[in-house]
């Protein structure tokens, strides 16, 4: 039979119970293998119960000292009752100076005390009893989270000024730098909000007109990494120039905010609109707009497109790439069978080939092709090639790249381009070199 003898109104989960005629302290700590909270108990005396009833600060101090013992029990182990009982008299019945001394030599949960209103400065000076004079029964978990975030920054040598902290609070990244940023004006001191908005506006003005498009090579919703890096650098440079005293964390969070919003706009934009914005111009061959095309990947999967379809050819092709692209599927082809021409995109090497038919198959002979190669500058370069080909065919591609007849010359050019950089696009075997 278990009876609750004493519990706090706020429901901490640290109670005194009577079980089998014995007083025991019961608390939750740690978790089992299924991530369910574990509950532990250990015996206490009437004198300890009296202090727990009357002294909130001592109750909290005991709790913070016992929690590490619960953690040490792991998912299935037993609480070290002897160690827990050994903490009772020194924490609940000893003079404050002795309690302070004890806490300099044991593990304890600092965050628990901070959440309940402990004075952080006194805690860090080792004056735990004095620090708990203003303790509250209610818990403020965010206060403890902010303390730990500040400690992590301090390890890196970062100390936030008021404007730094306000910028991080505005983006929601004060606690965790990996959190997707947003705009949270209510989290900022009203006196600092106008200055925070000026910081954000500085980045927005610098990035006006820039965009972060989609990169179907990495999936249907992936964004262009290079465009992200350019926008982040532009925002960071502008903010750093206007606010030289801001810490890097604050500057970085502004760039993250601007970039994530730009990427979000691209993800929500209709695919056709995205392709028209990035697909290039017809050029001299604009009158040769394609009316029927076939798309294939390196696995032999084919998709056909015809004029009048619900989506443009470029939109349909990049949708095909977004669906099919993978680490082992990085070569995609667009072919106009009627005209006997096409382009092949080699995502693994940032290169492309344009293929035109010199002689069609006649009298049982094989057709003869002219294959030319060019390096491609990221997803924007690929989008441009695809758009130009769809609008003007291979003839329109002449001014869009330096075309080489020799695959060995292409490989040499690629190596020269990558000198001094880690190459993720090295030579690979088994790739098709013509249509």
Coordinates of C-alpha atoms in Angstrom, one line a residue:
X1 CA 0.0 0.0 0.0
X2 CA 1.4 3.4 -1.0
X3 CA 0.1 6.7 0.4
X4 CA 1.2 10.2 -0.6
X5 CA 2.3 12.1 2.5
X6 CA 3.5 15.3 0.9
X7 CA 3.6 16.8 -2.6
X8 CA 4.1 20.2 -4.0
X9 CA 1.0 21.9 -5.6
X10 CA 2.9 22.4 -8.9
X11 CA 3.3 18.7 -9.3
X12 CA 7.0 18.3 -9.8
X13 CA 6.9 14.5 -9.4
X14 CA 9.0 14.7 -6.3
X15 CA 6.8 13.4 -3.5
X16 CA 7.1 11.9 0.0
X17 CA 5.1 8.6 0.3
X18 CA 4.6 6.1 3.0
X19 CA 5.1 2.5 1.8
X20 CA 5.0 -0.5 4.2
X21 CA 5.1 1.9 7.1
X22 CA 8.3 3.6 5.9
X23 CA 8.7 7.2 4.6
X24 CA 10.3 7.3 1.2
X25 CA 11.1 10.1 -1.2
X26 CA 9.7 9.3 -4.7
X27 CA 10.9 11.1 -7.9
X28 CA 11.0 10.6 -11.6
X29 CA 14.3 10.6 -13.4
X30 CA 15.8 9.2 -16.6
X31 CA 13.9 6.9 -18.9
X32 CA 13.7 3.2 -19.7
X33 CA 14.5 1.5 -23.0
X34 CA 11.1 2.5 -24.4
X35 CA 11.7 6.2 -23.4
X36 CA 9.1 6.1 -20.7
X37 CA 10.1 8.0 -17.5
X38 CA 11.5 5.9 -14.6
X39 CA 10.4 6.4 -11.0
X40 CA 12.8 5.8 -8.0
X41 CA 12.3 5.8 -4.3
X42 CA 14.6 5.9 -1.2
X43 CA 14.0 6.1 2.5
X44 CA 13.9 9.4 4.5
X45 CA 13.2 10.3 8.1
X46 CA 10.6 12.5 9.8
X47 CA 13.2 15.3 10.2
X48 CA 13.8 15.3 6.5
X49 CA 10.1 15.4 5.8
X50 CA 9.8 18.5 8.0
X51 CA 12.4 20.4 6.1
X52 CA 10.9 19.4 2.7
X53 CA 7.6 20.8 3.9
X54 CA 8.9 24.1 5.1
X55 CA 12.0 24.9 2.9
X56 CA 11.4 25.0 -0.8
X57 CA 15.1 25.9 -1.5
X58 CA 16.4 22.8 0.4
X59 CA 13.8 20.6 -1.4
X60 CA 15.0 21.9 -4.8
X61 CA 18.7 21.4 -3.8
X62 CA 18.1 17.8 -2.8
X63 CA 16.2 17.2 -6.1
X64 CA 19.0 18.6 -8.2
X65 CA 21.6 16.4 -6.3
X66 CA 19.6 13.1 -6.6
X67 CA 18.8 13.5 -10.3
X68 CA 22.4 12.6 -11.4
X69 CA 22.0 9.3 -9.4
X70 CA 18.8 8.6 -11.3
X71 CA 20.6 9.2 -14.6
X72 CA 23.4 6.9 -13.5
X73 CA 20.9 4.1 -13.1
X74 CA 20.4 4.1 -16.8
X75 CA 17.4 2.4 -18.5
X76 CA 17.3 -0.7 -16.3
X77 CA 19.6 -0.2 -13.3
X78 CA 18.7 0.4 -9.7
X79 CA 19.1 3.6 -7.9
X80 CA 22.1 3.7 -5.5
X81 CA 20.0 4.2 -2.4
X82 CA 23.0 4.4 -0.1
X83 CA 24.3 7.4 -2.1
X84 CA 20.9 9.0 -2.2
X85 CA 20.4 8.6 1.6
X86 CA 23.9 10.0 2.2
X87 CA 22.8 13.3 0.7
X88 CA 19.8 13.8 3.0
X89 CA 21.5 15.2 6.2
X90 CA 24.2 17.2 4.4
X91 CA 21.6 19.0 2.2
X92 CA 18.5 19.2 4.4
X93 CA 20.0 19.5 7.9
X94 CA 23.4 21.2 7.5
X95 CA 24.3 24.9 7.7
X96 CA 24.4 26.8 4.4
X97 CA 28.2 27.0 4.3
X98 CA 28.4 23.2 4.5
X99 CA 25.8 22.8 1.8
X100 CA 27.8 25.1 -0.5
X101 CA 30.9 23.0 0.2
X102 CA 29.1 19.8 -0.6
X103 CA 27.9 21.1 -3.9
X104 CA 31.4 21.9 -4.9
X105 CA 32.2 18.1 -4.7
X106 CA 29.2 16.3 -6.1
X107 CA 27.3 16.2 -9.4
X108 CA 24.1 18.2 -9.5
X109 CA 21.5 19.3 -12.0
X110 CA 22.2 23.1 -12.4
X111 CA 19.5 23.5 -15.0
X112 CA 16.8 22.3 -12.6
X113 CA 17.7 25.1 -10.1
X114 CA 17.9 27.7 -12.8
X115 CA 14.4 26.7 -14.0
X116 CA 13.1 27.4 -10.5
X117 CA 14.5 30.9 -10.2
X118 CA 18.1 30.4 -8.9
X119 CA 20.3 33.4 -9.1
X120 CA 22.8 32.3 -11.9
X121 CA 25.6 34.6 -10.8
X122 CA 25.5 33.2 -7.2
X123 CA 25.3 29.6 -8.5
X124 CA 28.4 30.1 -10.6
X125 CA 30.2 31.4 -7.6
X126 CA 29.4 28.3 -5.6
X127 CA 26.9 30.0 -3.3
X128 CA 24.0 27.6 -3.9
X129 CA 22.0 28.3 -0.8
X130 CA 22.1 32.1 -1.3
X131 CA 21.2 31.5 -5.0
X132 CA 18.0 29.8 -4.0
X133 CA 16.6 32.5 -1.8
X134 CA 14.4 33.7 -4.6
X135 CA 13.4 30.1 -5.7
X136 CA 9.9 29.6 -7.1
X137 CA 7.7 26.5 -6.9
X138 CA 6.8 27.0 -10.6
X139 CA 9.3 26.0 -13.2
X140 CA 10.5 28.1 -16.2
X141 CA 12.2 25.5 -18.5
X142 CA 13.0 28.2 -21.1
X143 CA 15.2 30.0 -18.6
X144 CA 17.3 26.9 -18.1
X145 CA 17.5 26.3 -21.9
X146 CA 18.7 29.9 -22.4
X147 CA 21.4 29.4 -19.7
X148 CA 22.7 26.2 -21.4
X149 CA 22.7 28.0 -24.8
X150 CA 24.7 30.8 -23.3
X151 CA 27.1 28.3 -21.8
X152 CA 27.6 26.6 -25.2
X153 CA 28.3 30.0 -26.8
X154 CA 30.7 30.9 -24.0
X155 CA 32.7 27.7 -24.7
X156 CA 33.2 29.2 -28.2
X157 CA 34.2 32.5 -26.8
X158 CA 30.9 34.2 -27.8
X159 CA 29.3 36.8 -25.5
X160 CA 26.1 38.3 -26.7
X161 CA 25.4 42.1 -26.5
X162 CA 21.7 43.1 -26.1
X163 CA 21.3 43.6 -29.9
X164 CA 22.9 40.2 -30.6
X165 CA 20.5 38.5 -28.3
X166 CA 17.5 40.4 -29.7
X167 CA 18.4 39.4 -33.3
X168 CA 18.6 35.7 -32.2
X169 CA 15.4 35.9 -30.3
X170 CA 13.6 37.5 -33.3
X171 CA 14.6 34.6 -35.6
X172 CA 13.9 32.0 -33.0
X173 CA 17.5 30.8 -32.9
X174 CA 18.6 32.0 -29.4
X175 CA 18.3 28.4 -28.0
X176 CA 19.2 26.3 -31.0
X177 CA 21.2 27.5 -34.1
X178 CA 19.9 24.6 -36.2
X179 CA 16.2 25.7 -35.7
X180 CA 14.6 26.8 -39.0
X181 CA 14.4 30.6 -38.5
X182 CA 11.2 32.6 -38.5
X183 CA 10.1 36.1 -37.6
X184 CA 9.0 36.4 -33.9
X185 CA 8.8 40.1 -33.0
X186 CA 7.0 39.3 -29.8
X187 CA 10.1 37.6 -28.5
X188 CA 12.1 40.8 -28.6
X189 CA 12.2 43.6 -26.1
X190 CA 10.0 46.4 -27.6
X191 CA 12.8 48.9 -27.1
X192 CA 15.2 46.9 -29.3
X193 CA 12.7 45.7 -31.9
X194 CA 13.1 48.8 -34.2
X195 CA 16.9 48.3 -34.3
X196 CA 16.4 44.5 -35.0
X197 CA 14.1 45.4 -37.9
X198 CA 16.7 47.7 -39.3
X199 CA 19.3 44.9 -39.2
X200 CA 16.9 42.6 -41.1
X201 CA 16.0 45.3 -43.6
X202 CA 19.7 45.8 -44.3
X203 CA 20.0 42.2 -45.4
X204 CA 16.8 42.3 -47.4
X205 CA 17.8 45.4 -49.4
X206 CA 21.2 43.8 -50.2
X207 CA 19.5 40.6 -51.5
X208 CA 16.8 42.3 -53.5
X209 CA 16.4 40.6 -56.8
X210 CA 18.3 37.5 -55.8
X211 CA 16.6 34.1 -55.7
X212 CA 17.3 30.6 -54.6
X213 CA 15.9 28.2 -57.2
X214 CA 15.2 24.5 -56.9
X215 CA 17.9 21.9 -57.7
X216 CA 16.1 18.8 -59.0
X217 CA 19.4 17.0 -59.2
X218 CA 19.0 16.6 -55.4
X219 CA 15.3 15.8 -55.2
X220 CA 12.0 17.5 -55.9
X221 CA 12.2 20.0 -53.1
X222 CA 15.9 20.6 -52.8
X223 CA 17.2 24.1 -53.4
X224 CA 20.3 25.4 -55.2
X225 CA 23.1 25.2 -52.7
X226 CA 25.3 27.7 -54.6
X227 CA 22.5 30.2 -54.9
X228 CA 21.9 29.8 -51.1
X229 CA 25.6 30.4 -50.4
X230 CA 25.7 33.5 -52.6
X231 CA 22.6 35.0 -50.9
X232 CA 23.9 34.2 -47.4
X233 CA 27.3 35.8 -48.2
X234 CA 25.6 38.9 -49.7
X235 CA 23.4 39.3 -46.6
X236 CA 26.2 38.7 -44.2
X237 CA 28.5 41.2 -45.9
X238 CA 25.8 43.9 -45.9
X239 CA 24.9 43.3 -42.2
X240 CA 28.6 43.1 -41.2
X241 CA 29.4 46.4 -43.0
X242 CA 26.4 48.2 -41.3
X243 CA 26.8 46.6 -37.9
X244 CA 30.4 45.7 -37.3
X245 CA 29.9 44.9 -33.7
X246 CA 27.4 42.2 -34.2
X247 CA 28.7 38.7 -33.3
X248 CA 28.9 36.1 -36.0
X249 CA 26.0 34.2 -34.6
X250 CA 23.7 37.2 -35.1
X251 CA 25.0 37.9 -38.6
X252 CA 24.6 34.2 -39.5
X253 CA 21.0 34.0 -38.3
X254 CA 20.0 37.0 -40.4
X255 CA 21.4 35.3 -43.5
X256 CA 19.8 32.0 -42.6
X257 CA 16.4 33.8 -42.3
X258 CA 16.7 35.6 -45.6
X259 CA 17.8 32.4 -47.4
X260 CA 15.2 30.1 -45.9
X261 CA 12.4 32.5 -46.9
X262 CA 13.8 32.8 -50.4
X263 CA 14.0 29.0 -50.7
X264 CA 10.5 28.7 -49.3
X265 CA 9.2 31.0 -52.0
X266 CA 10.8 28.8 -54.7
X267 CA 9.3 25.6 -53.2
X268 CA 5.8 27.1 -53.2
X269 CA 6.1 28.5 -56.8
X270 CA 4.4 26.6 -59.6
X271 CA 7.1 24.6 -61.5
X272 CA 6.2 26.2 -64.8
X273 CA 6.8 29.7 -63.4
X274 CA 10.1 28.6 -61.9
X275 CA 11.3 27.2 -65.3
X276 CA 10.3 30.2 -67.2
X277 CA 12.3 32.4 -64.8
X278 CA 15.4 30.2 -65.1
X279 CA 15.2 28.5 -68.5
X280 CA 17.2 30.9 -70.7
X281 CA 16.3 32.7 -73.9
X282 CA 15.5 31.4 -77.4
X283 CA 18.5 33.1 -79.0
X284 CA 19.0 32.8 -82.7
X285 CA 17.3 29.5 -82.9
X286 CA 14.1 30.6 -81.2
X287 CA 11.9 29.6 -84.2
X288 CA 12.9 25.9 -83.8
X289 CA 11.0 25.4 -80.5
X290 CA 10.5 21.7 -79.9
X291 CA 7.2 20.0 -80.3
X292 CA 8.0 16.4 -79.3
X293 CA 10.8 15.2 -77.0
X294 CA 11.8 12.1 -75.1
X295 CA 13.5 12.2 -71.7
X296 CA 15.7 9.3 -70.5
X297 CA 17.8 8.6 -67.4
X298 CA 20.8 6.4 -66.8
X299 CA 18.5 3.5 -65.8
X300 CA 16.8 3.3 -69.2
X301 CA 13.6 4.9 -68.0
X302 CA 11.9 7.0 -70.7
X303 CA 9.3 9.7 -70.6
X304 CA 7.8 11.5 -73.6
X305 CA 6.6 15.0 -74.0
X306 CA 4.5 16.8 -76.7
X307 CA 3.6 20.4 -77.2
X308 CA 0.1 21.1 -75.8
X309 CA 0.8 19.0 -72.6
X310 CA -0.2 20.4 -69.3
X311 CA 3.3 21.5 -68.5
X312 CA 6.1 23.1 -70.5
X313 CA 8.9 20.8 -71.8
X314 CA 11.4 22.3 -69.3
X315 CA 9.0 21.9 -66.4
X316 CA 8.3 18.3 -67.4
X317 CA 11.9 17.5 -67.8
X318 CA 13.0 18.9 -64.4
X319 CA 10.1 17.1 -62.8
X320 CA 11.4 13.9 -64.4
X321 CA 14.9 14.6 -63.0
X322 CA 13.5 15.4 -59.5
X323 CA 11.7 12.1 -59.5
X324 CA 14.5 10.0 -60.9
X325 CA 17.8 11.6 -59.9
X326 CA 19.9 9.6 -57.3
X327 CA 23.5 8.9 -56.4
X328 CA 23.6 6.1 -59.0
X329 CA 21.4 7.9 -61.6
X330 CA 23.1 11.1 -62.7
X331 CA 23.0 11.1 -66.5
X332 CA 19.8 12.5 -68.2
X333 CA 19.1 12.9 -71.8
X334 CA 16.7 15.1 -73.8
X335 CA 16.2 13.9 -77.4
X336 CA 14.4 15.2 -80.4
X337 CA 14.1 12.0 -82.5
X338 CA 12.6 13.7 -85.5
X339 CA 15.4 16.3 -85.8
X340 CA 18.0 13.7 -84.8
X341 CA 19.5 15.8 -82.0
X342 CA 19.7 15.9 -78.2
X343 CA 21.6 16.9 -75.1
X344 CA 23.0 14.7 -72.4
X345 CA 23.5 16.1 -68.9
X346 CA 26.3 14.6 -66.7
X347 CA 25.4 15.7 -63.2
X348 CA 28.2 13.7 -61.7
X349 CA 30.8 15.8 -63.5
X350 CA 29.1 19.2 -64.1
X351 CA 29.3 18.7 -67.9
X352 CA 27.0 18.1 -70.8
X353 CA 27.1 16.8 -74.4
X354 CA 25.2 18.0 -77.4
X355 CA 24.6 15.3 -80.1
X356 CA 23.6 15.9 -83.7
X357 CA 23.0 13.4 -86.4
X358 CA 25.5 13.9 -89.3
X359 CA 24.2 10.9 -91.4
X360 CA 21.0 9.0 -90.8
X361 CA 21.0 5.2 -91.0
X362 CA 20.7 4.1 -94.6
X363 CA 20.9 0.7 -96.3
X364 CA 21.7 -1.1 -93.1
X365 CA 24.5 1.3 -92.1
X366 CA 24.6 2.8 -88.6
X367 CA 23.9 6.5 -88.1
X368 CA 26.8 8.9 -87.6
X369 CA 26.7 11.4 -84.8
X370 CA 28.7 14.6 -83.9
X371 CA 29.2 14.7 -80.2
X372 CA 30.5 17.9 -78.5
X373 CA 31.2 18.4 -74.8
X374 CA 31.1 21.4 -72.5
X375 CA 31.5 22.1 -68.8
X376 CA 28.4 23.4 -67.0
X377 CA 28.4 25.9 -64.1
X378 CA 26.0 24.4 -61.6
X379 CA 22.2 24.0 -61.8
X380 CA 21.8 27.4 -63.3
X381 CA 24.0 26.4 -66.2
X382 CA 22.0 23.2 -66.7
X383 CA 18.7 25.1 -66.6
X384 CA 20.0 27.5 -69.2
X385 CA 21.1 24.7 -71.5
X386 CA 17.8 22.9 -71.2
X387 CA 15.8 26.0 -71.8
X388 CA 17.9 27.0 -74.9
X389 CA 17.7 23.5 -76.4
X390 CA 13.9 23.3 -76.0
X391 CA 13.5 26.7 -77.6
X392 CA 16.2 26.5 -80.3
X393 CA 17.7 23.0 -80.5
X394 CA 21.4 22.2 -80.7
X395 CA 22.1 25.1 -83.1
X396 CA 21.1 27.6 -80.5
X397 CA 23.6 26.2 -78.0
X398 CA 26.7 27.4 -79.8
X399 CA 27.0 30.5 -77.7
X400 CA 26.1 28.8 -74.5
X401 CA 29.3 27.0 -73.6
X402 CA 32.8 26.2 -74.9
X403 CA 32.1 23.0 -76.9
X404 CA 34.8 20.4 -77.4
X405 CA 34.9 17.4 -79.8
X406 CA 37.2 15.3 -77.7
X407 CA 36.0 13.7 -74.4
X408 CA 39.7 13.6 -73.2
X409 CA 39.9 17.4 -73.7
X410 CA 36.7 17.7 -71.6
X411 CA 38.3 15.6 -68.8
X412 CA 41.4 17.8 -68.9
X413 CA 39.4 21.0 -68.7
X414 CA 37.4 19.5 -65.9
X415 CA 40.5 18.7 -63.9
X416 CA 41.9 22.2 -64.5
X417 CA 38.7 23.7 -63.3
X418 CA 38.9 21.6 -60.1
X419 CA 42.5 22.2 -59.3
X420 CA 42.9 23.0 -55.6
X421 CA 39.3 21.9 -54.8
X422 CA 38.0 18.6 -53.5
X423 CA 36.6 16.9 -56.5
X424 CA 33.2 15.2 -56.1
X425 CA 33.0 14.7 -59.9
X426 CA 36.0 12.5 -60.6
X427 CA 36.1 10.1 -63.6
X428 CA 33.6 7.3 -63.5
X429 CA 33.5 4.2 -65.6
X430 CA 30.5 2.7 -67.4
X431 CA 28.9 6.1 -68.4
X432 CA 27.3 6.5 -71.8
X433 CA 29.1 9.0 -74.0
X434 CA 26.5 9.2 -76.8
X435 CA 22.8 8.9 -77.3

